[in-house]
Amino acid sequence: MTYIAKPKFHHPGLPKNDLGFTHRDYEGKISTLCAGCGHDSITASIIEACFELSIEPHRVAKISGIGCSSKTPDYFLGNSHGFNSVHGRMPSVLTGANLANRDLIYLGVSGDGDSASIGFGQFAHSIRRGVNMTYIVENNGVYGLTKGQFSATADRGSKSKKGVTNTDNAIDLVAIALQLGASFVARGFSGDKTQLVPLIAAAIQHKGAAFIDVISPCIAFNNHAGSTKSFDYVREHNDAVNRLDVITGREPISVDYAPGTVQLVEQHDGSRIALRKIDADYDAHDRGGAMTFLQKHAAKGQIVTGLLYVDPESDDLHSHLDTVETPLNTLEAKDLCPGTTALDRINASLR
Amino acid sequence: MPVQSPISSVNDFVVRFANVNGSGSASANEMFARSILRHGVPVSPRNIFPSNIQGLPTWYEVRVTEDGHLGARGGVDMMVAMNPQTWDKDLASIEPGGYLFYDSTKPMPASKFRADITVIGVPLTAITNSTYTDPRQRQLFKNIIYLGALCALLDMDPKLVEQLIGEQYKGKEKLLSSNVHALHLGRDWALQNLKCPLGLRIKKADKVGDRIFIEGNNAAALGAVYGGATVCAWYPITPSSSLADAFTSYCKKLRHDPETGKAKYAIVQGEDELASIGIVIGASWNGARAFTATSGPGISLMTEFIGLSYFAEIPAVIMNVQRAGPSTGMPTRTQQCDIIACAYASHGDTKHVLLLPEDPAEAFEFAAQAFDLAERLQTTIFVMLDLDIGMNHRLCRPLKWDDARQYDRGKVMTAEMLDDGRDFGRYLDVDGDGIPYRTYPGTHPTKGSFFTRGTSRDRYARYSEEGSVYADNMQRLVRKFETAQDMVPRPLQANAAKPTKYGVIYFGSTAPAMDEAIGLLEANGHQLDRLRIRAFPFHSSVASFIADHDFVYVVEQNRDAQLRSLIVNENGIDPVRLVPILHYDGTPITARFIAGAIGDHQDQLKLTPLRKVKS
Ligand SMILES: Cc1ncc(C[n+]2csc(CCOP(=O)(O)OP(=O)(O)O)c2C)c(N)n1
Ligand code: SF4
């Protein structure tokens, strides 16, 4: 079961990042998901992104709801605190955690059942509040853990493993996130790590609500003909609007792509995202354009992936609430308690 | 009906104002109560309001009580009838010999009055209309004019009322002078046209002392500020919204960094109660002190998370300002009806700590203490207020704080402790009290991280569905709850003047009515020892109190005797020994009711053995 830790053996030749950590330092427990599950590839991408960014693993808080996808935080960053909360409520728990300590990195992991059904409200409200987080939905179009019911992201007309056709319209979480004001919106595919790793890295570096919808086929219940979330279907219909590289502030900034095809986006912490455009007229700074673009492609049965929108001037919930820079969880009685003098004044005003 | 002689009473009567919601009467009525306080005479006011915004009837009742009885009394000695819609009902509620004050601008047929009361007509609309032209001014000043007339009728010192108006409109000279003018308009008219004063009078006394006049919600909010709450997430619901509002305004005044002006708090109006408690749990998990304020329907929604808080052992504070249920019930009426729902909230085997304050002063103390308890016990703590304490001003002792007090953050394993090689098992009972150590996220690069979840796990937080591991954890949680018994506020006992076989248990907002009822019962020869329960889990003295008496009345404001059930259930007591005294019509319980119900039972006891009475 999940409590099996990976052996601590470190190969001396493993590459190290700026902090001297190897990949192994970013791993967690052994996954108990079905072999081949898309979610495990996302786990691998998260590990890779954190390794590349040279993040101190214990500075990350991993929060999830309930579902196969929500189990995954146990499988990466073993040295950080994880929280598998209740079904659909990851966003509120993450919001609270973020309010308590603005200095950690918040990684929210959720499923499409978790976020698009029971937790649809919480998903929406955490995005509209601009909580500084990377919110990843591992989207397989089904409820994996409860064995294959359609989720709200399943496309109309798509077929379940049992051959049932879905007659409900699908919720596109990316479109909703754009509408709700997320300052970073992307879609990835678990089968395309080259694209996904930098997306996750950029989202982590982003200040504000960063949302990534990752199509993540469920091997057990949604990888058959007729499913629009199967590996084959996504590979065939994937239309990547851009590829990106994340350049952290520590490295000299040099971009070696042909002029006119690269766009640099500076993030709040000085890191930069280099967007290598594939679709020549795609502008990742245009929220309205992104929505139209998505809809046009969806009508053609295409799944648009890449960084769809980013606001380089973004801010977050702490800026909206104008909270002190010091994490609230470190404030003590002397910082918080107004004391007897103030209380005497209050008493006097109540007579 | 024979004409009754008019009630004559100094500093001991009930005035009720019948108004229309939205007419701006609330501040004039509150000013009336406050001015009596300024005479050194205690008052106990109560808002009686419907669940709507405008147009429907509202009442504000002021019990003037030189003896300091702060519970509701019942009955009305003087009705200030400003709402034609409720005229008949208002008229009927006046005690025989009481007084009716009304706007006599339009003549009323004699059939609209009662022969056994004194009718006082003041042409309020006529006076107002001849002085003011602006409709809003007319509406607002009419209230001040009746306040002025009452001043004359009840023999109040106008200087004291003027002083209050002065405080209210400090720096707003125009408003101040126009309000004082309106006050005198009413007062002069009454002095010139009516027989003043009446049999009901206010006489200066010295019975208020240094007590303060504050609403329970306000006091609880201040308790949260003093208790170090930095995160508040809430969703609007009567009667708890004013608690979150008060927390917001106290934080704005008291919690900004003097240098940067930035906030040392974060308040989020959640999208619902699920999000609110989720935010509280997330913040507490991450080491901040966090709370939410809600009422019954909100508790219903929060229960899944409350179970998580219990099982995953995450601190949380919930201020539950109870109102009449079930469902939407009577949203603006008071009850103590969430006792069972909160004590056992959520699925599976759970038990939660309840704190039961009697008044605003205790609401302040318990609210502040709740954060220490939540962190020490790593679980949800409920502060159980109700509408009666929460939304009414009460006289209470001044709020107290000890500047030497440090926040008790409970058992938190620090990086240094981990480096020292302390064995860290998140669910390991190191000290035998059932309370394990926790670590905050981000504490240590390699030690101390763990995975929080609602699923069963072993002492080292490793997922496990082993039956023995699960049972071990559940038993430890019981041990922790037992530890809580000695941490929570103890019950307070007060014995009757003479030894007695009978006792009474009560809690929360029932306290002032109970204190008064004891006097009434004693006057009728009934002696009872009293125990005021202040928290769940019950201290061992609850069981011994019951054991020491032949039987014990349990007074509460709900239909199903919820506290009694909890006592029976938790202490394994024969239910027959606990006699329920139940009041649940949504109005606050009165001394008259308690004394009546207990008195009847006691009288019956003298005639028949208990078992026969029951059958
Ligand atoms: C309140 C509640 N209702 C239902 C469930 C049962 N449940 C567990 S996981 C799940 C759906 C998970 O689907 P999804 O979020 O898409 O994740 P996946 O397993 O597909 O990765 C459901 C309905 C639950 N745990 N809690
Ligand atoms: S059921 Fe589907 S989603 Fe769950 S682990 Fe298996 S493949 Fe993954």
PDB file of N, CA, C and O in Angstrom, chain B residues 372-408:
ATOM      1  N   ASP B 372      -6.706  28.511  22.404  1.00  0.00           N
ATOM      2  CA  ASP B 372      -5.739  27.700  23.157  1.00  0.00           C
ATOM      3  C   ASP B 372      -6.186  26.238  23.169  1.00  0.00           C
ATOM      4  O   ASP B 372      -5.398  25.333  22.929  1.00  0.00           O
ATOM      5  N   LEU B 373      -7.471  26.048  23.444  1.00  0.00           N
ATOM      6  CA  LEU B 373      -7.980  24.674  23.532  1.00  0.00           C
ATOM      7  C   LEU B 373      -7.868  23.959  22.191  1.00  0.00           C
ATOM      8  O   LEU B 373      -7.491  22.788  22.134  1.00  0.00           O
ATOM      9  N   ALA B 374      -8.222  24.657  21.126  1.00  0.00           N
ATOM     10  CA  ALA B 374      -8.181  24.040  19.794  1.00  0.00           C
ATOM     11  C   ALA B 374      -6.761  23.581  19.487  1.00  0.00           C
ATOM     12  O   ALA B 374      -6.544  22.491  18.954  1.00  0.00           O
ATOM     13  N   GLU B 375      -5.791  24.411  19.839  1.00  0.00           N
ATOM     14  CA  GLU B 375      -4.413  24.041  19.533  1.00  0.00           C
ATOM     15  C   GLU B 375      -3.881  23.004  20.511  1.00  0.00           C
ATOM     16  O   GLU B 375      -3.106  22.127  20.134  1.00  0.00           O
ATOM     17  N   ARG B 376      -4.287  23.100  21.766  1.00  0.00           N
ATOM     18  CA  ARG B 376      -3.806  22.097  22.728  1.00  0.00           C
ATOM     19  C   ARG B 376      -4.400  20.735  22.403  1.00  0.00           C
ATOM     20  O   ARG B 376      -3.724  19.714  22.487  1.00  0.00           O
ATOM     21  N   LEU B 377      -5.676  20.732  22.034  1.00  0.00           N
ATOM     22  CA  LEU B 377      -6.344  19.451  21.796  1.00  0.00           C
ATOM     23  C   LEU B 377      -6.321  19.035  20.326  1.00  0.00           C
ATOM     24  O   LEU B 377      -6.688  17.928  19.980  1.00  0.00           O
ATOM     25  N   GLN B 378      -5.912  19.970  19.462  1.00  0.00           N
ATOM     26  CA  GLN B 378      -5.881  19.702  18.020  1.00  0.00           C
ATOM     27  C   GLN B 378      -7.213  19.109  17.553  1.00  0.00           C
ATOM     28  O   GLN B 378      -7.287  17.987  17.047  1.00  0.00           O
ATOM     29  N   THR B 379      -8.237  19.905  17.733  1.00  0.00           N
ATOM     30  CA  THR B 379      -9.571  19.463  17.343  1.00  0.00           C
ATOM     31  C   THR B 379     -10.485  20.679  17.236  1.00  0.00           C
ATOM     32  O   THR B 379     -10.066  21.794  17.515  1.00  0.00           O
ATOM     33  N   THR B 380     -11.731  20.452  16.831  1.00  0.00           N
ATOM     34  CA  THR B 380     -12.688  21.556  16.745  1.00  0.00           C
ATOM     35  C   THR B 380     -13.216  21.915  18.124  1.00  0.00           C
ATOM     36  O   THR B 380     -13.581  21.036  18.903  1.00  0.00           O
ATOM     37  N   ILE B 381     -13.281  23.205  18.396  1.00  0.00           N
ATOM     38  CA  ILE B 381     -13.904  23.693  19.624  1.00  0.00           C
ATOM     39  C   ILE B 381     -15.100  24.541  19.217  1.00  0.00           C
ATOM     40  O   ILE B 381     -14.973  25.460  18.391  1.00  0.00           O
ATOM     41  N   PHE B 382     -16.235  24.238  19.773  1.00  0.00           N
ATOM     42  CA  PHE B 382     -17.437  25.040  19.507  1.00  0.00           C
ATOM     43  C   PHE B 382     -17.661  26.030  20.646  1.00  0.00           C
ATOM     44  O   PHE B 382     -17.700  25.616  21.813  1.00  0.00           O
ATOM     45  N   VAL B 383     -17.827  27.292  20.300  1.00  0.00           N
ATOM     46  CA  VAL B 383     -18.280  28.256  21.295  1.00  0.00           C
ATOM     47  C   VAL B 383     -19.775  28.430  21.026  1.00  0.00           C
ATOM     48  O   VAL B 383     -20.171  28.934  19.973  1.00  0.00           O
ATOM     49  N   MET B 384     -20.589  27.954  21.972  1.00  0.00           N
ATOM     50  CA  MET B 384     -22.031  27.882  21.733  1.00  0.00           C
ATOM     51  C   MET B 384     -22.749  29.100  22.310  1.00  0.00           C
ATOM     52  O   MET B 384     -23.125  29.118  23.475  1.00  0.00           O
ATOM     53  N   LEU B 385     -22.922  30.071  21.440  1.00  0.00           N
ATOM     54  CA  LEU B 385     -23.734  31.218  21.840  1.00  0.00           C
ATOM     55  C   LEU B 385     -25.161  30.948  21.381  1.00  0.00           C
ATOM     56  O   LEU B 385     -25.448  29.890  20.827  1.00  0.00           O
ATOM     57  N   ASP B 386     -26.039  31.908  21.584  1.00  0.00           N
ATOM     58  CA  ASP B 386     -27.356  31.836  20.942  1.00  0.00           C
ATOM     59  C   ASP B 386     -27.805  33.258  20.647  1.00  0.00           C
ATOM     60  O   ASP B 386     -27.137  34.215  21.052  1.00  0.00           O
ATOM     61  N   LEU B 387     -28.906  33.361  19.943  1.00  0.00           N
ATOM     62  CA  LEU B 387     -29.363  34.694  19.541  1.00  0.00           C
ATOM     63  C   LEU B 387     -29.571  35.598  20.750  1.00  0.00           C
ATOM     64  O   LEU B 387     -29.247  36.781  20.723  1.00  0.00           O
ATOM     65  N   ASP B 388     -30.073  35.018  21.827  1.00  0.00           N
ATOM     66  CA  ASP B 388     -30.385  35.835  22.997  1.00  0.00           C
ATOM     67  C   ASP B 388     -29.138  36.510  23.570  1.00  0.00           C
ATOM     68  O   ASP B 388     -29.167  37.691  23.908  1.00  0.00           O
ATOM     69  N   ILE B 389     -28.038  35.794  23.663  1.00  0.00           N
ATOM     70  CA  ILE B 389     -26.804  36.449  24.134  1.00  0.00           C
ATOM     71  C   ILE B 389     -26.168  37.210  22.978  1.00  0.00           C
ATOM     72  O   ILE B 389     -25.655  38.301  23.153  1.00  0.00           O
ATOM     73  N   GLY B 390     -26.184  36.598  21.811  1.00  0.00           N
ATOM     74  CA  GLY B 390     -25.404  37.125  20.686  1.00  0.00           C
ATOM     75  C   GLY B 390     -25.869  38.475  20.193  1.00  0.00           C
ATOM     76  O   GLY B 390     -25.062  39.359  19.928  1.00  0.00           O
ATOM     77  N   MET B 391     -27.180  38.643  20.063  1.00  0.00           N
ATOM     78  CA  MET B 391     -27.679  39.843  19.402  1.00  0.00           C
ATOM     79  C   MET B 391     -28.341  40.844  20.331  1.00  0.00           C
ATOM     80  O   MET B 391     -28.999  41.778  19.866  1.00  0.00           O
ATOM     81  N   ASN B 392     -28.222  40.634  21.630  1.00  0.00           N
ATOM     82  CA  ASN B 392     -28.774  41.607  22.569  1.00  0.00           C
ATOM     83  C   ASN B 392     -27.687  42.190  23.438  1.00  0.00           C
ATOM     84  O   ASN B 392     -26.724  41.505  23.777  1.00  0.00           O
ATOM     85  N   HIS B 393     -27.872  43.448  23.788  1.00  0.00           N
ATOM     86  CA  HIS B 393     -26.956  44.057  24.747  1.00  0.00           C
ATOM     87  C   HIS B 393     -27.224  43.463  26.123  1.00  0.00           C
ATOM     88  O   HIS B 393     -28.375  43.305  26.515  1.00  0.00           O
ATOM     89  N   ARG B 394     -26.179  43.138  26.819  1.00  0.00           N
ATOM     90  CA  ARG B 394     -26.307  42.638  28.184  1.00  0.00           C
ATOM     91  C   ARG B 394     -25.365  43.415  29.082  1.00  0.00           C
ATOM     92  O   ARG B 394     -24.263  43.757  28.661  1.00  0.00           O
ATOM     93  N   LEU B 395     -25.801  43.637  30.287  1.00  0.00           N
ATOM     94  CA  LEU B 395     -24.878  44.170  31.283  1.00  0.00           C
ATOM     95  C   LEU B 395     -24.004  43.018  31.739  1.00  0.00           C
ATOM     96  O   LEU B 395     -24.506  41.937  32.034  1.00  0.00           O
ATOM     97  N   CYS B 396     -22.724  43.248  31.818  1.00  0.00           N
ATOM     98  CA  CYS B 396     -21.855  42.194  32.332  1.00  0.00           C
ATOM     99  C   CYS B 396     -20.595  42.813  32.907  1.00  0.00           C
ATOM    100  O   CYS B 396     -20.326  43.993  32.679  1.00  0.00           O
ATOM    101  N   ARG B 397     -19.847  42.013  33.638  1.00  0.00           N
ATOM    102  CA  ARG B 397     -18.634  42.555  34.230  1.00  0.00           C
ATOM    103  C   ARG B 397     -17.676  42.990  33.120  1.00  0.00           C
ATOM    104  O   ARG B 397     -17.740  42.439  32.001  1.00  0.00           O
ATOM    105  N   PRO B 398     -16.794  43.948  33.407  1.00  0.00           N
ATOM    106  CA  PRO B 398     -15.894  44.423  32.358  1.00  0.00           C
ATOM    107  C   PRO B 398     -15.035  43.284  31.824  1.00  0.00           C
ATOM    108  O   PRO B 398     -14.738  42.330  32.553  1.00  0.00           O
ATOM    109  N   LEU B 399     -14.645  43.377  30.570  1.00  0.00           N
ATOM    110  CA  LEU B 399     -13.817  42.321  29.976  1.00  0.00           C
ATOM    111  C   LEU B 399     -12.416  42.428  30.563  1.00  0.00           C
ATOM    112  O   LEU B 399     -11.894  43.530  30.763  1.00  0.00           O
ATOM    113  N   LYS B 400     -11.855  41.260  30.834  1.00  0.00           N
ATOM    114  CA  LYS B 400     -10.546  41.264  31.506  1.00  0.00           C
ATOM    115  C   LYS B 400      -9.519  40.510  30.695  1.00  0.00           C
ATOM    116  O   LYS B 400      -9.833  39.513  30.058  1.00  0.00           O
ATOM    117  N   TRP B 401      -8.286  40.962  30.753  1.00  0.00           N
ATOM    118  CA  TRP B 401      -7.192  40.270  30.074  1.00  0.00           C
ATOM    119  C   TRP B 401      -5.944  40.376  30.918  1.00  0.00           C
ATOM    120  O   TRP B 401      -5.734  41.403  31.595  1.00  0.00           O
ATOM    121  N   ASP B 402      -5.146  39.359  30.887  1.00  0.00           N
ATOM    122  CA  ASP B 402      -3.890  39.397  31.620  1.00  0.00           C
ATOM    123  C   ASP B 402      -2.773  39.570  30.588  1.00  0.00           C
ATOM    124  O   ASP B 402      -2.562  38.705  29.744  1.00  0.00           O
ATOM    125  N   ASP B 403      -2.074  40.684  30.674  1.00  0.00           N
ATOM    126  CA  ASP B 403      -1.039  40.947  29.667  1.00  0.00           C
ATOM    127  C   ASP B 403       0.097  39.922  29.688  1.00  0.00           C
ATOM    128  O   ASP B 403       0.834  39.801  28.710  1.00  0.00           O
ATOM    129  N   ALA B 404       0.208  39.209  30.789  1.00  0.00           N
ATOM    130  CA  ALA B 404       1.279  38.208  30.855  1.00  0.00           C
ATOM    131  C   ALA B 404       0.891  36.926  30.110  1.00  0.00           C
ATOM    132  O   ALA B 404       1.718  36.036  29.900  1.00  0.00           O
ATOM    133  N   ARG B 405      -0.373  36.860  29.712  1.00  0.00           N
ATOM    134  CA  ARG B 405      -0.858  35.615  29.096  1.00  0.00           C
ATOM    135  C   ARG B 405      -0.205  35.372  27.725  1.00  0.00           C
ATOM    136  O   ARG B 405      -0.200  36.244  26.864  1.00  0.00           O
ATOM    137  N   GLN B 406       0.330  34.186  27.569  1.00  0.00           N
ATOM    138  CA  GLN B 406       0.903  33.779  26.282  1.00  0.00           C
ATOM    139  C   GLN B 406      -0.059  32.819  25.607  1.00  0.00           C
ATOM    140  O   GLN B 406      -0.773  32.100  26.293  1.00  0.00           O
ATOM    141  N   TYR B 407      -0.038  32.784  24.321  1.00  0.00           N
ATOM    142  CA  TYR B 407      -0.887  31.801  23.647  1.00  0.00           C
ATOM    143  C   TYR B 407      -0.300  30.412  23.848  1.00  0.00           C
ATOM    144  O   TYR B 407       0.904  30.218  23.711  1.00  0.00           O
ATOM    145  N   ASP B 408      -1.164  29.468  24.173  1.00  0.00           N
ATOM    146  CA  ASP B 408      -0.720  28.089  24.317  1.00  0.00           C
ATOM    147  C   ASP B 408      -0.893  27.406  22.968  1.00  0.00           C
ATOM    148  O   ASP B 408      -2.001  27.063  22.575  1.00  0.00           O
TER     149      ASP B 408
END
